[in-house]
Coordinates of C-alpha atoms in Angstrom, one line a residue:
M18 CA -148.2 67.4 44.7
G19 CA -148.7 68.2 48.4
V20 CA -151.0 66.5 50.8
R21 CA -154.6 67.5 50.6
I22 CA -155.4 69.0 54.0
R23 CA -158.4 67.5 55.8
V24 CA -158.9 68.1 59.5
R25 CA -161.8 67.3 61.8
Y26 CA -163.3 68.3 65.1
A27 CA -165.0 65.4 66.7
P28 CA -166.7 66.2 70.0
S29 CA -168.8 63.8 72.2
P30 CA -172.3 65.1 72.8
T31 CA -172.0 64.9 76.6
G32 CA -172.6 68.6 77.5
H33 CA -172.0 72.1 76.5
L34 CA -169.1 73.2 74.3
H35 CA -166.1 73.7 76.6
I36 CA -163.5 76.4 76.0
G37 CA -160.9 73.6 75.5
G38 CA -163.0 71.9 72.8
A39 CA -163.7 75.3 71.2
R40 CA -160.0 76.0 71.0
T41 CA -159.4 72.6 69.4
A42 CA -162.1 73.4 66.9
L43 CA -160.6 76.8 66.2
F44 CA -157.1 75.5 65.7
N45 CA -158.4 72.9 63.2
W46 CA -160.5 75.5 61.4
L47 CA -157.6 78.0 61.1
F48 CA -155.3 75.3 59.8
A49 CA -157.8 74.2 57.2
R50 CA -158.8 77.6 56.1
Q51 CA -155.2 78.9 55.8
S52 CA -154.2 75.9 53.6
G53 CA -157.3 75.8 51.5
G54 CA -158.2 72.5 53.0
Q55 CA -161.4 71.0 54.4
M56 CA -162.9 71.0 57.9
V57 CA -165.0 68.0 59.0
L58 CA -167.4 68.0 62.0
R59 CA -167.9 64.5 63.3
I60 CA -169.9 63.5 66.4
E61 CA -168.3 60.8 68.5
D62 CA -171.4 59.4 70.2
T63 CA -170.3 55.9 71.2
D64 CA -170.4 56.7 75.0
R65 CA -174.2 56.4 75.3
S66 CA -174.2 56.5 79.1
R67 CA -172.8 60.0 79.2
E68 CA -174.7 61.4 76.2
V69 CA -176.9 64.5 77.0
A70 CA -180.1 65.1 75.0
G71 CA -179.8 68.2 72.9
A72 CA -176.0 68.5 73.4
E73 CA -175.1 68.1 69.8
G74 CA -177.4 70.9 68.6
K75 CA -176.1 73.2 71.4
M76 CA -172.5 72.5 70.4
V77 CA -173.3 73.2 66.7
D78 CA -175.0 76.5 67.7
A79 CA -172.0 77.5 69.8
L80 CA -169.5 76.8 67.1
R81 CA -171.5 78.8 64.6
W82 CA -171.8 81.7 67.1
L83 CA -168.0 81.7 67.2
G84 CA -168.0 82.2 63.4
L85 CA -166.7 78.7 62.6
D86 CA -168.1 76.5 59.8
W87 CA -167.3 73.2 58.2
D88 CA -167.3 71.5 54.8
E89 CA -168.8 68.2 55.9
G90 CA -170.8 67.2 58.9
P91 CA -174.0 65.6 60.3
D92 CA -176.0 68.7 59.5
I93 CA -174.8 69.2 55.9
G94 CA -173.7 65.8 54.9
G95 CA -170.8 64.9 52.6
K96 CA -169.3 62.0 50.7
F97 CA -167.6 60.4 53.7
G98 CA -170.7 60.2 55.9
P99 CA -172.5 59.3 58.0
Y100 CA -170.9 61.7 60.5
R101 CA -172.1 60.2 63.7
S102 CA -170.3 57.2 65.1
M103 CA -173.5 55.3 66.0
E104 CA -174.5 55.5 62.3
R105 CA -171.3 53.8 61.3
L106 CA -171.6 50.5 63.3
D107 CA -171.5 48.3 60.2
L108 CA -168.2 49.8 59.1
Y109 CA -166.6 49.2 62.5
R110 CA -168.0 45.6 62.7
S111 CA -166.5 44.5 59.4
L112 CA -163.1 45.7 60.5
V113 CA -163.3 44.2 63.9
N114 CA -164.1 40.8 62.3
R115 CA -161.0 41.2 60.2
L116 CA -158.8 41.8 63.3
L117 CA -160.4 38.7 65.0
E118 CA -159.8 36.6 61.9
D119 CA -156.2 37.8 61.8
E120 CA -155.8 37.1 65.5
R121 CA -154.9 40.8 66.1
A122 CA -157.9 40.9 68.5
Y123 CA -159.7 38.3 70.7
P124 CA -162.9 38.0 72.8
C125 CA -162.5 38.7 76.5
Y126 CA -164.9 37.1 78.9
C127 CA -163.6 38.6 82.1
T128 CA -166.3 40.1 84.3
P129 CA -166.2 43.6 85.6
E130 CA -165.6 42.2 89.1
E131 CA -162.7 40.1 87.9
L132 CA -161.1 43.0 86.2
E133 CA -161.5 45.3 89.2
A134 CA -159.9 42.6 91.4
E135 CA -157.0 42.5 89.0
R136 CA -156.5 46.2 89.1
E137 CA -156.7 46.3 92.9
E138 CA -154.1 43.6 93.2
M139 CA -151.8 45.5 90.8
R140 CA -152.3 48.7 92.8
R141 CA -151.5 46.8 96.0
R142 CA -148.2 45.7 94.5
G143 CA -147.4 49.2 93.3
V144 CA -147.8 48.3 89.6
M145 CA -149.6 50.5 87.1
P146 CA -152.9 48.8 86.5
R147 CA -153.4 47.3 83.1
Y148 CA -155.1 44.2 81.7
S149 CA -153.1 41.0 82.5
G150 CA -154.1 39.2 79.3
R151 CA -155.8 36.3 81.0
C152 CA -158.2 35.8 78.0
R153 CA -155.5 36.3 75.4
H154 CA -154.5 32.6 75.4
L155 CA -158.0 30.9 75.6
T156 CA -158.2 27.9 73.4
A157 CA -160.8 27.7 70.7
A158 CA -162.7 25.1 72.8
E159 CA -162.8 27.4 75.8
R160 CA -164.1 30.3 73.7
R161 CA -166.8 28.0 72.2
R162 CA -167.8 26.9 75.7
F163 CA -168.1 30.5 76.9
A164 CA -170.1 31.5 73.8
A165 CA -172.4 28.6 74.3
E166 CA -173.0 29.6 77.9
G167 CA -174.1 33.1 76.6
R168 CA -171.3 34.7 78.6
P169 CA -171.0 38.4 77.7
F170 CA -167.7 39.5 76.2
T171 CA -165.7 42.4 75.0
V172 CA -163.2 42.4 72.1
R173 CA -159.6 43.3 73.0
F174 CA -156.8 44.3 70.7
R175 CA -153.7 42.1 71.0
V176 CA -150.9 44.5 71.7
P177 CA -147.6 43.3 70.4
E178 CA -145.0 42.8 73.2
G179 CA -141.6 44.4 73.4
Q180 CA -142.1 47.1 70.8
T181 CA -141.9 50.9 70.8
V182 CA -144.6 53.1 69.2
S183 CA -143.1 56.4 68.0
F184 CA -144.5 59.3 66.0
D185 CA -143.4 62.7 65.0
D186 CA -145.8 65.2 66.7
L187 CA -146.0 68.6 65.0
V188 CA -145.8 70.3 68.4
H189 CA -143.9 68.0 70.7
G190 CA -141.5 66.4 68.2
T191 CA -140.7 62.7 68.6
V192 CA -143.0 60.9 71.1
S193 CA -142.5 57.3 72.1
F194 CA -144.5 54.7 74.1
E195 CA -143.5 51.2 75.1
T196 CA -146.1 48.6 74.2
N197 CA -145.3 46.6 77.4
G198 CA -146.8 49.5 79.3
I199 CA -150.1 49.6 77.3
G200 CA -151.9 46.3 77.9
D201 CA -154.5 44.7 75.6
F202 CA -157.2 47.3 75.3
V203 CA -160.9 47.0 74.5
I204 CA -162.0 47.9 71.0
V205 CA -165.6 46.7 71.3
K206 CA -167.6 46.9 74.5
S207 CA -169.9 44.1 75.7
D208 CA -172.9 45.9 74.1
G209 CA -171.3 45.7 70.7
I210 CA -170.5 49.4 70.5
P211 CA -166.8 50.2 69.6
T212 CA -164.7 52.2 72.0
Y213 CA -163.4 55.7 71.2
N214 CA -159.9 54.7 70.3
F215 CA -161.0 52.1 67.7
A216 CA -163.8 54.2 66.2
V217 CA -161.7 57.3 65.9
A218 CA -158.8 55.6 64.1
V219 CA -161.2 53.9 61.7
D220 CA -163.1 57.2 61.0
D221 CA -160.0 59.3 60.5
H222 CA -158.8 56.8 57.9
L223 CA -162.0 56.4 56.1
M224 CA -162.7 60.1 56.1
Q225 CA -159.1 60.7 54.7
I226 CA -158.2 63.0 57.6
S227 CA -154.6 64.2 56.9
H228 CA -153.9 66.0 60.2
V229 CA -155.3 65.3 63.7
I230 CA -155.0 68.5 65.9
R231 CA -156.2 67.9 69.5
G232 CA -155.4 68.3 73.1
E233 CA -152.2 67.1 74.7
E234 CA -154.2 64.7 77.0
H235 CA -154.7 62.5 73.9
L236 CA -151.0 61.7 73.5
S237 CA -151.4 58.3 75.0
N238 CA -154.5 57.6 72.9
T239 CA -152.4 58.3 69.8
A240 CA -150.1 55.4 70.7
I241 CA -153.1 53.1 71.0
Q242 CA -154.6 54.4 67.7
L243 CA -151.3 53.9 65.9
L244 CA -151.4 50.2 66.8
V245 CA -154.9 50.0 65.3
Y246 CA -153.8 51.8 62.1
D247 CA -150.9 49.3 61.8
A248 CA -153.0 46.2 62.4
L249 CA -155.5 47.3 59.7
G250 CA -152.8 48.4 57.2
F251 CA -153.9 52.0 57.3
A252 CA -151.5 54.9 56.9
P253 CA -151.8 57.2 59.9
P254 CA -152.4 61.0 59.7
R255 CA -150.0 63.6 61.1
F256 CA -150.6 64.5 64.7
A257 CA -150.4 67.8 66.6
H258 CA -151.2 67.9 70.3
V259 CA -151.8 71.4 71.6
P260 CA -151.0 72.2 75.3
L261 CA -153.3 71.8 78.2
I262 CA -155.3 74.8 79.4
L263 CA -154.3 75.5 83.0
N264 CA -155.9 77.5 85.9
E265 CA -154.1 80.4 87.5
S266 CA -152.4 77.9 89.9
G267 CA -150.8 76.1 87.0
K268 CA -153.0 73.0 87.3
K269 CA -155.2 71.5 84.6
L270 CA -158.4 73.4 84.3
S271 CA -161.2 71.3 85.9
K272 CA -164.7 71.6 84.6
R273 CA -165.8 71.7 88.2
D274 CA -163.8 74.9 88.8
E275 CA -166.5 77.5 89.1
S276 CA -164.1 80.4 89.4
V277 CA -163.7 80.4 85.6
V278 CA -166.5 80.6 83.1
Q279 CA -165.6 77.5 81.0
F280 CA -168.4 77.0 78.4
V281 CA -168.9 78.9 75.2
E282 CA -172.7 79.1 75.7
Q283 CA -172.0 80.9 79.1
Y284 CA -170.0 83.6 77.4
R285 CA -172.7 84.1 74.8
D286 CA -175.3 84.3 77.5
L287 CA -173.2 86.8 79.5
G288 CA -173.1 89.1 76.5
Y289 CA -169.6 88.5 75.3
V290 CA -168.9 89.1 71.6
P291 CA -167.7 86.1 69.6
E292 CA -164.7 88.0 68.1
A293 CA -163.3 88.5 71.6
V294 CA -163.8 84.8 72.6
V295 CA -162.2 83.6 69.4
N296 CA -159.3 86.1 69.8
Y297 CA -158.6 84.9 73.3
L298 CA -158.9 81.2 72.6
A299 CA -156.4 81.6 69.7
L300 CA -153.9 83.0 72.1
L301 CA -154.2 80.1 74.5
G302 CA -151.1 78.1 73.5
W303 CA -150.4 79.9 70.2
S304 CA -148.7 83.2 69.6
P305 CA -148.6 85.4 66.5
V306 CA -145.4 87.0 65.2
G307 CA -144.7 90.2 67.1
E308 CA -146.6 91.6 70.1
R309 CA -150.1 91.9 68.6
E310 CA -153.0 90.9 70.9
F311 CA -156.0 91.9 68.8
L312 CA -156.6 89.7 65.8
S313 CA -159.7 89.3 63.8
L314 CA -160.7 85.9 62.5
E315 CA -159.4 86.8 59.0
E316 CA -156.1 87.9 60.5
L317 CA -155.9 84.7 62.5
V318 CA -156.3 82.7 59.3
Q319 CA -153.4 84.5 57.7
E320 CA -151.1 84.2 60.7
F321 CA -151.9 80.8 62.2
S322 CA -149.2 78.1 62.0
L323 CA -148.6 75.0 64.1
D324 CA -144.9 75.8 64.5
R325 CA -145.9 78.7 66.8
V326 CA -148.0 76.5 69.1
G327 CA -146.2 76.1 72.4
K328 CA -145.4 72.9 74.3
S329 CA -146.1 74.2 77.8
G330 CA -149.6 74.6 79.3
A331 CA -151.6 77.8 78.6
V332 CA -152.9 79.6 81.6
F333 CA -156.5 80.8 81.3
D334 CA -156.7 84.4 82.6
P335 CA -160.3 85.6 83.1
V336 CA -159.1 89.2 83.6
K337 CA -157.5 89.2 80.2
M338 CA -160.5 87.6 78.6
R339 CA -162.7 90.4 80.0
W340 CA -160.2 93.0 78.9
L341 CA -160.2 91.7 75.3
N342 CA -164.0 91.6 75.3
A343 CA -164.2 95.2 76.5
H344 CA -161.9 96.2 73.6
Y345 CA -164.2 94.6 71.1
M346 CA -167.4 96.0 72.8
R347 CA -166.0 99.5 72.5
G348 CA -165.8 98.9 68.7
R349 CA -169.5 98.2 68.5
S350 CA -172.0 100.9 67.8
D351 CA -174.4 102.1 70.5
E352 CA -177.2 100.3 68.6
E353 CA -175.3 97.0 68.6
L354 CA -174.4 97.4 72.3
L355 CA -178.0 98.2 73.2
K356 CA -179.1 95.0 71.4
L357 CA -176.6 93.0 73.5
C358 CA -177.6 94.6 76.8
L359 CA -181.4 94.7 76.5
P360 CA -182.0 91.1 77.5
H361 CA -179.9 91.6 80.7
L362 CA -181.7 94.9 81.6
V363 CA -185.0 93.1 81.2
A364 CA -183.9 90.1 83.2
A365 CA -182.8 92.4 86.0
G366 CA -186.2 94.1 86.1
L367 CA -184.8 97.4 85.0
L368 CA -187.0 97.4 81.9
A369 CA -190.4 96.2 81.1
D370 CA -190.8 93.0 79.0
P371 CA -191.2 94.0 76.2
P372 CA -189.5 97.4 76.7
S373 CA -191.5 100.5 75.9
A374 CA -190.2 103.2 73.6
E375 CA -189.4 105.2 76.7
D376 CA -187.5 102.2 78.1
L377 CA -185.5 101.9 75.0
E378 CA -184.6 105.6 74.9
W379 CA -183.4 105.3 78.6
A380 CA -181.5 102.1 77.9
G381 CA -179.8 103.6 74.9
R382 CA -178.6 106.5 77.0
A383 CA -177.4 104.2 79.8
V384 CA -175.5 102.1 77.3
G385 CA -173.9 105.2 75.9
L386 CA -173.0 106.4 79.3
Y387 CA -171.3 103.2 80.4
R388 CA -169.9 101.8 77.1
D389 CA -166.3 102.6 78.1
Q390 CA -166.7 100.7 81.4
L391 CA -168.5 97.6 80.1
E392 CA -166.5 94.4 80.0
Y393 CA -169.5 92.3 79.0
A394 CA -173.2 93.0 78.5
A395 CA -174.5 91.2 81.6
Q396 CA -172.5 93.7 83.6
L397 CA -174.6 96.6 82.7
P398 CA -177.5 96.0 85.2
E399 CA -175.0 96.1 88.0
L400 CA -173.5 99.3 86.7
V401 CA -176.8 101.1 86.2
G402 CA -178.9 99.6 88.9
W403 CA -178.5 102.6 91.1
L404 CA -180.4 104.6 88.4
K405 CA -183.6 102.8 89.4
S406 CA -182.9 102.3 93.1
L407 CA -180.5 104.2 95.3
P408 CA -178.1 101.8 97.0
D409 CA -176.6 102.5 100.5
P410 CA -173.1 104.0 100.1
D411 CA -170.1 102.1 101.2
P412 CA -168.0 103.1 104.2
E413 CA -166.0 105.6 102.1
G414 CA -169.1 107.1 100.8
E415 CA -170.6 107.4 104.3
R416 CA -167.5 109.3 105.4
I417 CA -167.8 111.7 102.5
L418 CA -171.5 112.4 103.4
E419 CA -170.8 113.0 107.0
D420 CA -168.3 115.8 106.4
P421 CA -169.9 119.2 107.2
S422 CA -168.8 120.6 103.8
A423 CA -170.8 117.8 102.1
R424 CA -174.1 119.1 103.5
R425 CA -173.2 122.6 102.4
A426 CA -172.4 121.4 98.8
A427 CA -175.6 119.5 98.6
D428 CA -177.7 122.4 99.8
A429 CA -176.1 124.9 97.4
F430 CA -176.3 122.4 94.4
Y431 CA -180.0 121.7 95.2
Q432 CA -180.8 125.4 95.0
E433 CA -179.0 125.8 91.7
V434 CA -180.4 122.7 89.8
S435 CA -183.9 123.1 91.0
A436 CA -184.0 126.5 89.2
L437 CA -182.5 125.2 85.9
S438 CA -184.6 126.1 82.9
E439 CA -183.2 123.2 80.8
W440 CA -182.1 119.9 82.3
T441 CA -179.0 119.1 80.1
P442 CA -175.4 118.1 80.9
D443 CA -174.2 121.6 79.9
G444 CA -176.8 123.2 82.2
I445 CA -175.8 120.9 85.1
H446 CA -172.1 121.6 84.5
A447 CA -172.9 125.4 84.7
A448 CA -174.7 124.8 87.9
F449 CA -171.6 123.2 89.4
K450 CA -169.6 126.3 88.3
R451 CA -172.0 128.6 90.1
V452 CA -171.8 126.5 93.3
Q453 CA -168.0 126.7 93.2
K454 CA -168.3 130.5 93.2
T455 CA -170.9 130.8 95.9
T456 CA -169.4 128.2 98.3
G457 CA -165.7 128.2 97.5
L458 CA -165.9 124.4 97.3
R459 CA -163.9 122.7 94.5
G460 CA -162.9 119.3 93.2
R461 CA -163.7 116.4 95.4
Q462 CA -165.2 118.6 98.1
L463 CA -167.9 119.6 95.7
F464 CA -168.4 116.7 93.3
M465 CA -168.0 113.7 95.6
P466 CA -170.8 114.5 98.0
I467 CA -173.2 115.1 95.2
R468 CA -172.1 111.8 93.5
V469 CA -172.5 109.7 96.6
A470 CA -175.8 111.4 97.7
V471 CA -177.4 110.8 94.2
T472 CA -175.8 107.6 93.1
G473 CA -174.7 105.8 96.3
R474 CA -171.3 105.4 94.6
T475 CA -167.9 107.0 94.8
H476 CA -167.0 106.4 91.2
G477 CA -168.7 106.6 87.8
P478 CA -169.0 108.4 84.5
E479 CA -169.0 112.2 84.2
L480 CA -171.3 113.5 86.8
P481 CA -173.3 116.0 84.7
K482 CA -174.1 113.2 82.2
V483 CA -175.1 110.9 85.1
L484 CA -177.5 113.5 86.6
D485 CA -178.9 114.2 83.2
L486 CA -179.8 110.5 82.7
L487 CA -181.3 110.3 86.2
G488 CA -183.6 113.2 85.5
R489 CA -184.4 116.4 87.5
E490 CA -187.1 114.9 89.8
V491 CA -185.0 111.9 90.8
V492 CA -181.9 114.0 91.5
L493 CA -183.9 116.5 93.6
G494 CA -185.6 113.7 95.4
R495 CA -182.4 112.0 96.3
L496 CA -180.8 115.3 97.4
R497 CA -183.8 115.9 99.7
E498 CA -183.5 112.4 101.1
Y499 CA -179.8 113.1 101.9
A500 CA -180.6 116.5 103.4
G501 CA -183.3 114.9 105.5
R502 CA -180.9 112.3 106.8
S503 CA -178.3 115.1 107.5
R504 CA -181.0 117.3 109.1
T505 CA -180.4 120.2 106.8
V506 CA -183.4 120.1 104.5
P507 CA -182.8 122.4 101.5
R508 CA -185.3 125.2 101.0
E509 CA -187.7 124.7 98.0
N510 CA -187.7 127.4 95.4

């Protein structure tokens, strides 16, 4: 009988859900769902100093927005709970006591100042800083004396000397670490709370996790955790360390890099669609068979495999992310797009809050007009802002308007559209045709001056549709404004 697949995603509630964490959650979820296994959500909340109020709830919301779910977790329970580290302190404590009794761990009474002085001296000598082991050989009498003095202490794991810790990583192959380079590490802090590397090893064993899929930055942690597994007599899970996410310069993506949108909540608030975010995250470090780039969540489940996860870093490309999202947005109905875009139009002051029926009709037409240019919903106010307020043209637009033929085109077009019986795209198109005949102006000479004079822009959707959305009075008013600036005021009909 094969191994029962159980994976976990175990974030710390220290902020918003980062794209790196979301990718880790996605890879675990895909692996579990493809194999018919189980996904566990566990909250690693032992770092109380960095915990952010409300972060856990926001992370859960972001994961659900992506379309991910789990079979056990703090919100739904399960037979291996509790699922928050701070609710499992008694479990950790009993195992720490076992290690102390077996002399696989010991109390360390070194002060922070003493430890920092040690590290500084090692750095001065050009040695990689690690704990020297000064409390490793304290006698029982010395420990009793320190305890009687009430001296605070941590608990350190006694790392065996001269050994090699090796494991077969499902992405990187055989990975080895020498124990002489690790140093005795802390498993319980002075406040009695276990450290990450101890708690995670205990939890993964007690929750029967079969596979740990996480970021490559945890490779060295795996060596430490394997020592804990061995000391407690636990069989370790299989490990798969996925590649780092890099910036466009090939360096590890820093959360302080504001040139890249890095948090799932931000993508949601910008009006991205979850299918696109999931699709893109899946392609960061993993590749499907063939050249496919658009894969639904269901297709990802069918195709995902750890043997197609790469070893080298995955470069995050914001342009490709927007391109993928634009593809998925074009697959949405006008009604769905309108729902995505409305909050952004309201926030930009382009619609009332709440929008009137007239606002909604206008917004629906604006969405329909720009749907093929939208990369994400928050972009729409920028694309349609000129509909409400005419911007100044750029230098290219100014040059177009200063050409003598531009004034002639605007004058003739004004005369034609002011006399239209019905204001429709077809009627406006016919007006352009008549201007072509009367003026001899064609192509850019005719259309560009009208576009710039009325929209302030040199590019955009089909001009008759744009003018139809603007409305007759606005179009005529902007043409009069241009004519006034050019000192050739069109004659009213």
